[in-house]
Amino acid sequence: MSAQPSQDAAEWFDVGAPADFEDGEVAPVVADGIEMALFRIGDDLFALRDKCTHGRTKLSDGFIEDDCIECPLHQGKFAIRTGEPMSEPVTKAVKVFPVRVVDGRVQVSTAA
Ligand code: FES
């Protein structure tokens, strides 16, 4: 799905409704041209850059286990909450983007 800038702050981008993201699932979204993998864990939402730091594989094609996303190519794992590498061969964290829910819409920020 494509994101549009929110009306109140240009750095936040609408990526859908909270119900679009199911618990324990990952969905690819694009905000300001940046591909992200958006996760729901319980009531919390997390956005990671949708690219493994070990290669060019999309993390949104990976597998979720124990609050980690496993890369589908070489099975490296990242912590969904922090982006930190959790198992070889990944050694570099993946970028985490801020997520918020405003007026019933999920927004992500591309800010550092
Ligand atoms: Fe992701 Fe190698 S490309 S672990």
Coordinates of N, CA and C and ligand atoms in Angstrom, one line a residue:
M1 N 0.8 -1.2 0.0 CA 0.0 0.0 0.0 C 0.9 1.2 0.0
S2 N 0.4 2.3 -0.5 CA 1.1 3.6 -0.7 C 0.7 4.5 0.5
A3 N 1.7 5.3 0.9 CA 1.4 6.2 2.0 C 1.3 7.7 1.5
Q4 N 0.4 8.4 2.2 CA 0.2 9.8 1.9 C 0.7 10.6 3.1
P5 N 1.2 11.8 3.0 CA 1.6 12.6 4.1 C 0.3 13.0 4.9
S6 N 0.5 12.9 6.3 CA -0.7 13.4 7.1 C -0.8 14.9 7.0
Q7 N -2.0 15.4 7.4 CA -2.3 16.8 7.2 C -1.6 17.6 8.2
D8 N -1.4 17.1 9.4 CA -0.9 18.0 10.5 C 0.7 18.0 10.6
A9 N 1.4 17.0 10.1 CA 2.8 17.0 10.2 C 3.4 16.3 8.9
A10 N 4.2 17.0 8.2 CA 4.6 16.4 6.9 C 5.5 15.2 7.0
E11 N 6.2 15.1 8.2 CA 7.1 14.0 8.4 C 6.4 12.6 8.7
W12 N 5.1 12.7 9.0 CA 4.4 11.4 9.3 C 3.6 11.0 8.1
F13 N 3.5 9.7 7.8 CA 2.9 9.2 6.6 C 1.9 8.2 7.0
D14 N 0.7 8.3 6.5 CA -0.4 7.4 6.7 C -0.2 6.1 5.9
V15 N -0.2 5.0 6.7 CA 0.0 3.7 6.0 C -1.2 2.7 6.2
G16 N -2.3 3.2 6.8 CA -3.5 2.4 6.9 C -4.2 2.5 8.2
A17 N -5.1 1.6 8.4 CA -5.9 1.6 9.7 C -5.3 0.5 10.5
P18 N -5.4 0.6 11.9 CA -4.8 -0.4 12.8 C -5.3 -1.8 12.4
A19 N -6.5 -1.9 12.0 CA -7.1 -3.3 11.7 C -6.4 -3.9 10.4
D20 N -5.7 -3.1 9.7 CA -5.0 -3.6 8.5 C -3.8 -4.5 8.9
F21 N -3.4 -4.4 10.1 CA -2.2 -5.1 10.6 C -2.6 -6.1 11.7
E22 N -2.4 -7.3 11.4 CA -2.9 -8.4 12.3 C -1.8 -8.8 13.3
D23 N -2.2 -9.1 14.5 CA -1.2 -9.5 15.5 C -0.4 -10.7 15.0
G24 N 0.9 -10.5 15.2 CA 1.9 -11.6 14.8 C 2.1 -11.6 13.3
E25 N 1.7 -10.6 12.6 CA 1.9 -10.6 11.1 C 2.8 -9.4 10.7
V26 N 3.3 -9.5 9.5 CA 4.1 -8.4 8.9 C 3.4 -8.0 7.6
A27 N 3.5 -6.7 7.3 CA 2.9 -6.2 6.0 C 3.9 -5.2 5.4
P28 N 4.1 -5.3 4.1 CA 5.0 -4.3 3.5 C 4.2 -3.0 3.3
V29 N 4.8 -1.8 3.6 CA 4.3 -0.5 3.4 C 5.3 0.4 2.8
V30 N 4.9 1.5 2.1 CA 5.9 2.4 1.6 C 5.5 3.8 2.1
A31 N 6.5 4.5 2.7 CA 6.3 5.8 3.2 C 7.4 6.7 2.7
D32 N 7.0 7.8 2.0 CA 7.9 8.7 1.4 C 9.0 8.0 0.6
G33 N 8.5 7.0 -0.1 CA 9.4 6.2 -1.0 C 10.3 5.2 -0.3
I34 N 10.1 5.1 1.0 CA 11.0 4.1 1.8 C 10.1 2.9 2.0
E35 N 10.6 1.7 1.6 CA 10.0 0.5 1.9 C 10.2 0.0 3.3
M36 N 9.1 -0.3 4.0 CA 9.1 -0.7 5.4 C 8.3 -2.0 5.6
A37 N 8.7 -2.7 6.6 CA 8.0 -3.9 7.1 C 7.3 -3.5 8.3
L38 N 6.0 -3.5 8.3 CA 5.2 -3.1 9.5 C 4.7 -4.3 10.3
F39 N 4.9 -4.3 11.6 CA 4.6 -5.5 12.4 C 3.6 -5.1 13.5
R40 N 2.7 -6.0 13.9 CA 2.0 -5.8 15.1 C 2.3 -6.9 16.0
I41 N 2.6 -6.5 17.3 CA 2.8 -7.5 18.4 C 1.9 -7.0 19.5
G42 N 0.8 -7.7 19.6 CA -0.3 -7.3 20.6 C -0.8 -6.0 20.1
D43 N -0.8 -5.0 21.1 CA -1.3 -3.7 20.7 C -0.3 -2.8 20.1
D44 N 1.0 -3.2 20.0 CA 2.1 -2.4 19.6 C 2.4 -2.6 18.1
L45 N 2.7 -1.5 17.4 CA 3.1 -1.6 16.0 C 4.6 -1.1 15.9
F46 N 5.3 -1.8 15.0 CA 6.7 -1.5 14.7 C 7.0 -1.4 13.2
A47 N 7.8 -0.5 12.8 CA 8.2 -0.4 11.4 C 9.7 -0.5 11.3
L48 N 10.1 -1.5 10.5 CA 11.6 -1.7 10.2 C 11.8 -1.4 8.7
R49 N 13.0 -1.0 8.4 CA 13.3 -0.9 7.0 C 13.1 -2.3 6.4
D50 N 12.5 -2.4 5.2 CA 12.2 -3.7 4.6 C 13.3 -4.2 3.8
K51 N 14.5 -4.3 4.4 CA 15.7 -4.8 3.7 C 16.6 -5.4 4.7
C52 N 17.0 -6.6 4.6 CA 17.9 -7.3 5.5 C 19.3 -6.6 5.3
T53 N 20.0 -6.4 6.4 CA 21.3 -5.7 6.4 C 22.4 -6.7 5.9
H54 N 22.0 -7.9 5.7 CA 23.0 -8.9 5.2 C 22.9 -9.0 3.7
G55 N 21.8 -8.6 3.1 CA 21.6 -8.7 1.7 C 20.4 -7.8 1.2
R56 N 19.8 -8.1 0.1 CA 18.8 -7.3 -0.4 C 17.4 -7.9 -0.2
T57 N 17.3 -8.9 0.6 CA 16.0 -9.6 0.8 C 15.1 -8.7 1.7
K58 N 13.8 -8.8 1.3 CA 12.8 -8.1 2.0 C 12.4 -8.9 3.3
L59 N 12.5 -8.1 4.4 CA 12.1 -8.8 5.7 C 10.6 -9.1 5.8
S60 N 9.8 -8.3 5.0 CA 8.4 -8.6 5.0 C 8.0 -9.9 4.4
D61 N 9.0 -10.6 3.7 CA 8.8 -11.9 3.2 C 9.3 -13.0 4.2
G62 N 9.8 -12.5 5.4 CA 10.3 -13.4 6.4 C 9.3 -14.0 7.3
F63 N 9.8 -14.7 8.4 CA 9.0 -15.4 9.3 C 9.1 -14.8 10.7
I64 N 8.0 -14.7 11.4 CA 8.0 -14.1 12.7 C 8.0 -15.2 13.7
E65 N 9.0 -15.1 14.7 CA 9.1 -16.1 15.8 C 9.7 -15.4 17.0
D66 N 9.0 -15.5 18.1 CA 9.5 -15.0 19.4 C 9.9 -13.5 19.3
D67 N 9.0 -12.7 18.7 CA 9.2 -11.2 18.5 C 10.4 -10.9 17.7
C68 N 10.8 -11.9 16.9 CA 11.9 -11.6 15.9 C 11.4 -11.9 14.5
I69 N 12.0 -11.2 13.5 CA 11.8 -11.5 12.1 C 13.0 -12.3 11.6
E70 N 12.7 -13.4 10.9 CA 13.8 -14.2 10.3 C 13.8 -13.9 8.9
C71 N 15.0 -13.6 8.4 CA 15.2 -13.3 7.0 C 15.0 -14.6 6.2
P72 N 14.2 -14.5 5.1 CA 13.9 -15.7 4.3 C 15.1 -16.3 3.6
L73 N 16.2 -15.5 3.4 CA 17.3 -16.0 2.6 C 18.3 -16.9 3.3
H74 N 18.9 -16.3 4.4 CA 19.9 -17.0 5.2 C 19.5 -17.2 6.7
Q75 N 18.3 -16.9 7.0 CA 17.7 -17.1 8.3 C 18.3 -16.3 9.4
G76 N 19.0 -15.2 9.1 CA 19.4 -14.3 10.1 C 18.2 -13.7 10.8
K77 N 18.3 -13.3 12.1 CA 17.1 -12.8 12.8 C 17.4 -11.4 13.3
F78 N 16.3 -10.6 13.4 CA 16.3 -9.3 13.9 C 15.2 -9.2 15.0
A79 N 15.5 -8.4 16.1 CA 14.4 -8.2 17.1 C 13.5 -7.1 16.4
I80 N 12.2 -7.5 16.4 CA 11.2 -6.6 15.8 C 11.1 -5.3 16.6
R81 N 11.2 -5.3 17.9 CA 11.1 -4.1 18.7 C 12.2 -3.1 18.6
T82 N 13.4 -3.6 18.3 CA 14.6 -2.8 18.3 C 15.4 -2.7 17.0
G83 N 15.2 -3.7 16.2 CA 16.0 -3.9 14.9 C 17.3 -4.5 15.1
E84 N 17.7 -4.8 16.4 CA 19.0 -5.4 16.7 C 19.1 -6.8 16.1
P85 N 20.4 -7.1 15.6 CA 20.6 -8.5 15.1 C 20.6 -9.5 16.2
M86 N 19.9 -10.6 16.0 CA 19.7 -11.6 17.0 C 20.4 -13.0 16.7
S87 N 20.7 -13.2 15.4 CA 21.4 -14.4 15.1 C 22.2 -14.2 13.8
E88 N 23.3 -15.0 13.7 CA 24.1 -15.0 12.4 C 23.2 -15.4 11.3
P89 N 23.5 -15.0 10.1 CA 24.7 -14.2 9.7 C 24.5 -12.7 9.8
V90 N 23.4 -12.2 10.3 CA 23.3 -10.7 10.4 C 24.0 -10.2 11.6
T91 N 24.8 -9.1 11.4 CA 25.5 -8.5 12.5 C 25.2 -7.0 12.7
K92 N 24.5 -6.5 11.7 CA 24.2 -5.0 11.8 C 22.7 -4.8 11.9
A93 N 22.3 -3.9 12.8 CA 20.9 -3.6 13.1 C 20.2 -3.1 11.8
V94 N 18.9 -3.4 11.7 CA 18.1 -2.8 10.7 C 17.4 -1.5 11.3
K95 N 17.2 -0.5 10.4 CA 16.7 0.7 10.9 C 15.2 0.6 11.4
V96 N 14.9 1.2 12.5 CA 13.6 1.2 13.0 C 13.0 2.6 12.8
F97 N 11.7 2.7 12.4 CA 11.1 4.0 12.2 C 10.0 4.1 13.2
P98 N 9.7 5.4 13.7 CA 8.7 5.6 14.6 C 7.3 5.4 14.0
V99 N 6.4 4.8 14.9 CA 5.0 4.5 14.5 C 4.1 5.1 15.5
R100 N 3.0 5.7 15.1 CA 1.9 6.1 16.0 C 0.6 5.9 15.3
V101 N -0.5 6.0 16.2 CA -1.8 5.9 15.7 C -2.5 7.2 16.1
V102 N -3.0 7.9 15.1 CA -3.7 9.2 15.3 C -5.0 9.2 14.5
D103 N -6.1 9.5 15.3 CA -7.4 9.5 14.7 C -7.7 8.2 13.9
G104 N -7.3 7.1 14.5 CA -7.7 5.8 13.9 C -6.9 5.4 12.7
R105 N -5.7 6.1 12.5 CA -4.9 5.8 11.3 C -3.4 5.5 11.8
V106 N -2.8 4.6 11.2 CA -1.4 4.3 11.5 C -0.5 5.2 10.7
Q107 N 0.4 5.8 11.4 CA 1.3 6.7 10.7 C 2.8 6.3 11.1
V108 N 3.6 6.4 10.1 CA 5.1 6.2 10.3 C 5.8 7.4 10.0
S109 N 7.0 7.6 10.6 CA 7.8 8.8 10.3 C 9.1 8.3 9.7
T110 N 9.6 9.0 8.7 CA 10.8 8.6 8.1 C 12.0 9.4 8.8
A111 N 11.7 10.1 9.9 CA 12.8 10.8 10.6 C 13.7 9.8 11.2
A112 N 15.0 10.2 11.4 CA 16.0 9.4 12.1 C 15.6 9.0 13.5
Ligands
FES1 FE1 19.2 -11.8 5.2 FE2 21.4 -13.1 4.4 S1 20.1 -11.7 3.2 S2 20.4 -13.2 6.3

